[in-house]
Amino acid sequence: MTLASLVFAFIAAVLHVYIFTMESITWTRPATWKRFSLTSQADAETTKSLAYNQGFYNLFLAVGALIGIVAVAMGAPQVGWTLIFASCGSMLLAALVLAASGKKYLRAAAIQGTTPALAVVLGVLAVALGS
């Protein structure tokens, strides 16, 4: 269970680094802003600072999960699981908020929330079962 949880936490972290890249680095590229349902370059320019900030939230969650993975692997499970549960739990909650924002966001919410949900559930089982 521990290894599976760590793998899902890693995948969630990598996905959130990718989201950071889109929101904070490539936001004004048509391929990126269209992915976020914007309809014009002007809208991308108008929302650029908001996306930039949001991207860093995603990066910080990813970094927290990655540090947690390393901590668990290095023999500091209390620190590691705390970081994994906080980071992946926040990713999961953000995905639930996205899903509640409307039907057109359900696919994105599922992509964003599945791996952190698996990391949390399997992590809780690993901790509870001592495996």
XYZ file of N, CA and C in Angstrom:
393
model
N 0.818 -1.196 0.000
C 0.000 0.000 0.000
C 0.864 1.263 0.000
N 1.951 1.224 0.758
C 2.808 2.403 0.838
C 3.355 2.764 -0.534
N 3.914 1.784 -1.227
C 4.500 2.059 -2.534
C 3.445 2.586 -3.508
N 2.280 1.977 -3.516
C 1.217 2.430 -4.411
C 0.812 3.864 -4.094
N 0.682 4.186 -2.826
C 0.337 5.550 -2.432
C 1.399 6.537 -2.893
N 2.660 6.179 -2.705
C 3.750 7.063 -3.107
C 3.784 7.256 -4.628
N 3.492 6.203 -5.363
C 3.457 6.313 -6.824
C 2.333 7.258 -7.252
N 1.154 7.112 -6.663
C 0.041 8.000 -7.019
C 0.310 9.437 -6.580
N 0.949 9.616 -5.443
C 1.327 10.966 -5.010
C 2.321 11.581 -5.992
N 3.253 10.765 -6.484
C 4.226 11.248 -7.467
C 3.538 11.653 -8.771
N 2.626 10.819 -9.238
C 1.899 11.147 -10.472
C 1.095 12.436 -10.276
N 0.447 12.564 -9.124
C -0.311 13.788 -8.831
C 0.609 15.007 -8.831
N 1.790 14.863 -8.249
C 2.740 15.973 -8.206
C 3.197 16.362 -9.607
N 3.514 15.376 -10.422
C 3.959 15.663 -11.791
C 2.837 16.363 -12.571
N 1.614 15.891 -12.415
C 0.480 16.538 -13.079
C 0.350 17.996 -12.648
N 0.539 18.256 -11.360
C 0.405 19.626 -10.865
C 1.571 20.515 -11.286
N 2.726 19.932 -11.509
C 3.823 20.711 -12.105
C 3.457 21.070 -13.542
N 2.857 20.144 -14.254
C 2.402 20.417 -15.628
C 1.345 21.525 -15.633
N 0.405 21.463 -14.697
C -0.618 22.512 -14.597
C 0.046 23.851 -14.291
N 1.034 23.850 -13.388
C 1.796 25.070 -13.112
C 2.403 25.627 -14.395
N 3.000 24.751 -15.184
C 3.635 25.194 -16.430
C 2.616 25.867 -17.345
N 1.464 25.262 -17.483
C 0.433 25.855 -18.335
C -0.049 27.199 -17.785
N -0.328 27.240 -16.494
C -0.918 28.452 -15.919
C 0.092 29.585 -15.757
N 1.316 29.263 -15.427
C 2.283 30.312 -15.102
C 3.297 30.605 -16.206
N 3.448 29.709 -17.167
C 4.469 29.912 -18.192
C 3.861 30.035 -19.593
N 2.927 29.148 -19.939
C 2.417 29.138 -21.311
C 0.977 29.642 -21.445
N 0.477 30.319 -20.446
C -0.926 30.733 -20.399
C -1.400 31.466 -21.651
N -0.586 32.329 -22.203
C -1.049 33.140 -23.330
C -0.876 32.457 -24.690
N -0.430 31.236 -24.705
C -0.368 30.472 -25.952
C -1.760 29.907 -26.244
N -2.228 30.020 -27.468
C -3.586 29.540 -27.787
C -3.860 28.097 -27.372
N -2.890 27.217 -27.539
C -3.116 25.815 -27.154
C -3.424 25.689 -25.664
N -2.826 26.569 -24.865
C -3.067 26.514 -23.418
C -4.386 27.159 -23.059
N -4.606 28.414 -23.481
C -5.835 29.080 -23.034
C -7.089 28.417 -23.574
N -7.011 27.796 -24.732
C -8.172 27.058 -25.243
C -8.477 25.855 -24.355
N -7.430 25.227 -23.829
C -7.612 24.078 -22.934
C -8.381 24.484 -21.671
N -8.258 25.747 -21.290
C -8.948 26.255 -20.098
C -10.253 26.978 -20.452
N -10.767 26.712 -21.639
C -12.063 27.217 -22.107
C -12.117 28.731 -22.304
N -10.966 29.372 -22.485
C -10.992 30.790 -22.839
C -11.286 30.896 -24.326
N -11.852 32.026 -24.729
C -12.298 32.142 -26.114
C -11.481 33.106 -26.957
N -10.527 33.799 -26.337
C -9.748 34.753 -27.137
C -8.388 35.029 -26.490
N -7.491 35.530 -27.313
C -6.182 35.939 -26.816
C -6.339 37.077 -25.807
N -7.309 37.954 -26.059
C -7.558 39.063 -25.134
C -7.961 38.543 -23.751
N -8.790 37.509 -23.724
C -9.165 36.910 -22.428
C -7.949 36.315 -21.733
N -7.065 35.684 -22.503
C -5.852 35.120 -21.918
C -4.981 36.220 -21.322
N -4.852 37.316 -22.020
C -4.055 38.442 -21.507
C -4.693 39.031 -20.257
N -6.013 39.145 -20.260
C -6.729 39.717 -19.110
C -6.583 38.849 -17.871
N -6.584 37.538 -18.047
C -6.540 36.610 -16.904
C -5.135 36.115 -16.587
N -4.149 36.615 -17.297
C -2.776 36.126 -17.154
C -2.277 36.187 -15.711
N -2.476 37.301 -15.018
C -1.957 37.410 -13.653
C -2.679 36.464 -12.693
N -3.964 36.234 -12.914
C -4.700 35.285 -12.073
C -4.191 33.864 -12.294
N -4.001 33.509 -13.561
C -3.504 32.174 -13.882
C -2.089 31.980 -13.338
N -1.264 33.011 -13.459
C 0.114 32.952 -12.966
C 0.130 32.610 -11.474
N -0.692 33.300 -10.716
C -0.791 33.063 -9.279
C -1.318 31.661 -8.988
N -2.371 31.266 -9.687
C -2.947 29.934 -9.481
C -1.939 28.840 -9.804
N -1.131 29.070 -10.816
C -0.107 28.095 -11.180
C 0.849 27.821 -10.039
N 1.201 28.869 -9.321
C 2.123 28.673 -8.203
C 1.480 27.899 -7.058
N 0.191 28.045 -6.857
C -0.492 27.195 -5.875
C -0.294 25.734 -6.253
N -0.481 25.416 -7.535
C -0.300 24.044 -7.992
C 1.140 23.575 -7.818
N 2.094 24.450 -8.102
C 3.500 24.092 -7.922
C 3.809 23.799 -6.457
N 3.328 24.628 -5.559
C 3.617 24.430 -4.137
C 2.993 23.138 -3.613
N 1.802 22.781 -4.093
C 1.204 21.502 -3.707
C 2.048 20.344 -4.221
N 2.537 20.468 -5.441
C 3.397 19.420 -6.006
C 4.684 19.270 -5.205
N 5.299 20.383 -4.858
C 6.548 20.341 -4.085
C 6.302 19.691 -2.718
N 5.201 20.030 -2.079
C 4.865 19.416 -0.790
C 4.727 17.914 -0.905
N 4.038 17.453 -1.953
C 3.877 16.011 -2.151
C 5.225 15.342 -2.422
N 6.053 15.976 -3.246
C 7.362 15.397 -3.560
C 8.265 15.315 -2.330
N 8.266 16.349 -1.512
C 9.054 16.308 -0.276
C 8.509 15.225 0.654
N 7.187 15.076 0.693
C 6.581 14.025 1.503
C 6.999 12.642 1.056
N 7.030 12.432 -0.243
C 7.462 11.139 -0.783
C 8.898 10.845 -0.355
N 9.758 11.827 -0.508
C 11.161 11.653 -0.125
C 11.270 11.366 1.377
N 10.496 12.086 2.178
C 10.557 11.887 3.629
C 10.133 10.474 4.014
N 9.047 9.982 3.421
C 8.612 8.610 3.710
C 9.707 7.633 3.292
N 10.252 7.819 2.100
C 11.291 6.923 1.586
C 12.572 6.956 2.419
N 12.850 8.102 3.053
C 14.076 8.269 3.828
C 13.899 7.900 5.310
N 12.722 7.391 5.666
C 12.521 6.928 7.036
C 11.951 7.956 7.998
N 11.315 8.987 7.471
C 10.636 9.975 8.318
C 9.141 9.963 7.972
N 8.455 8.865 8.315
C 7.072 8.711 7.871
C 6.097 9.741 8.431
N 6.308 10.192 9.658
C 5.369 11.170 10.204
C 5.390 12.467 9.404
N 6.573 12.946 9.108
C 6.712 14.153 8.298
C 6.193 13.890 6.888
N 6.610 12.783 6.304
C 6.242 12.468 4.937
C 4.755 12.317 4.724
N 4.114 11.520 5.569
C 2.671 11.321 5.391
C 1.901 12.608 5.651
N 2.368 13.404 6.609
C 1.703 14.686 6.859
C 1.730 15.551 5.603
N 2.900 15.626 4.962
C 3.011 16.425 3.738
C 2.194 15.835 2.597
N 2.224 14.529 2.454
C 1.454 13.884 1.383
C -0.036 14.099 1.602
N -0.515 13.874 2.833
C -1.944 14.042 3.094
C -2.379 15.493 2.928
N -1.558 16.428 3.374
C -1.915 17.842 3.230
C -1.894 18.263 1.765
N -0.858 17.880 1.042
C -0.732 18.299 -0.355
C -1.742 17.590 -1.257
N -1.767 16.279 -1.186
C -2.695 15.532 -2.033
C -4.148 15.762 -1.610
N -4.378 15.931 -0.317
C -5.724 16.268 0.148
C -6.190 17.601 -0.407
N -5.294 18.575 -0.455
C -5.642 19.882 -1.034
C -5.896 19.765 -2.535
N -5.100 18.951 -3.221
C -5.337 18.719 -4.651
C -6.716 18.111 -4.867
N -7.054 17.142 -4.040
C -8.348 16.473 -4.145
C -9.491 17.454 -3.871
N -9.353 18.238 -2.823
C -10.404 19.212 -2.505
C -10.560 20.256 -3.607
N -9.460 20.686 -4.198
C -9.533 21.627 -5.316
C -10.259 20.993 -6.501
N -10.024 19.713 -6.733
C -10.727 19.018 -7.817
C -12.225 18.941 -7.535
N -12.594 18.738 -6.284
C -14.019 18.713 -5.927
C -14.664 20.079 -6.133
N -13.945 21.135 -5.798
C -14.459 22.483 -6.052
C -14.628 22.699 -7.555
N -13.657 22.254 -8.326
C -13.747 22.370 -9.784
C -14.957 21.604 -10.300
N -15.169 20.404 -9.818
C -16.325 19.605 -10.245
C -17.635 20.293 -9.896
N -17.681 20.946 -8.752
C -18.889 21.646 -8.331
C -19.132 22.930 -9.121
N -18.139 23.335 -9.908
C -18.258 24.571 -10.678
C -19.097 24.409 -11.942
N -19.378 23.211 -12.337
C -20.218 22.994 -13.508
C -19.854 21.739 -14.258
N -20.814 21.246 -15.043
C -20.637 19.992 -15.780
C -19.455 20.038 -16.739
N -19.176 21.191 -17.310
C -18.092 21.258 -18.296
C -16.718 21.048 -17.656
N -16.647 21.097 -16.321
C -15.374 20.910 -15.613
C -15.196 19.508 -15.037
N -16.162 18.632 -15.234
C -16.087 17.297 -14.616
C -14.889 16.493 -15.106
N -14.603 16.545 -16.401
C -13.455 15.788 -16.922
C -12.155 16.306 -16.319
N -11.980 17.606 -16.307
C -10.768 18.200 -15.736
C -10.661 17.864 -14.245
N -11.784 17.909 -13.547
C -11.771 17.590 -12.122
C -11.388 16.130 -11.883
N -11.878 15.247 -12.735
C -11.531 13.831 -12.595
C -10.038 13.616 -12.846
N -9.504 14.274 -13.865
C -8.070 14.158 -14.153
C -7.254 14.707 -12.992
N -7.664 15.861 -12.490
C -6.926 16.529 -11.419
C -7.063 15.807 -10.080
N -8.176 15.134 -9.855
C -8.445 14.595 -8.527
C -8.237 13.113 -8.317
N -8.154 12.342 -9.383
C -8.079 10.882 -9.224
C -6.788 10.425 -8.549
N -5.645 10.876 -9.042
C -4.387 10.382 -8.461
C -4.170 10.856 -7.027
N -4.489 12.119 -6.677
C -4.348 12.469 -5.266
C -5.333 11.710 -4.375
N -6.527 11.422 -4.894
C -7.491 10.648 -4.101
C -6.938 9.255 -3.815
N -6.370 8.627 -4.836
C -5.778 7.300 -4.636
C -4.585 7.367 -3.686
N -3.780 8.418 -3.799
C -2.635 8.573 -2.889
C -3.109 8.683 -1.442
N -4.157 9.451 -1.217
C -4.664 9.645 0.154
C -5.287 8.360 0.687
N -6.162 7.745 -0.088
C -6.844 6.529 0.380
C -5.834 5.419 0.653
N -4.939 5.177 -0.288
C -3.938 4.121 -0.084
C -2.956 4.478 1.028
N -2.651 5.765 1.177
C -1.785 6.197 2.271
C -2.426 5.987 3.628
N -3.691 6.310 3.737
C -4.406 6.093 4.999
C -4.427 4.601 5.326
N -4.686 3.770 4.324
C -4.660 2.318 4.549
C -3.271 1.839 4.959
N -2.250 2.367 4.301
C -0.872 1.971 4.632
C -0.527 2.338 6.074
N -0.891 3.530 6.468
C -0.609 3.970 7.838
C -1.421 3.155 8.834
N -2.700 2.952 8.540
C -3.569 2.220 9.461
C -3.161 0.761 9.620
N -2.696 0.166 8.519
C -2.319 -1.232 8.553
C -0.842 -1.445 8.862
N -0.106 -0.342 8.928
C 1.311 -0.435 9.233
C 2.136 -1.074 8.123
N 1.674 -0.907 6.870
C 2.415 -1.545 5.761
C 3.188 -0.555 4.933
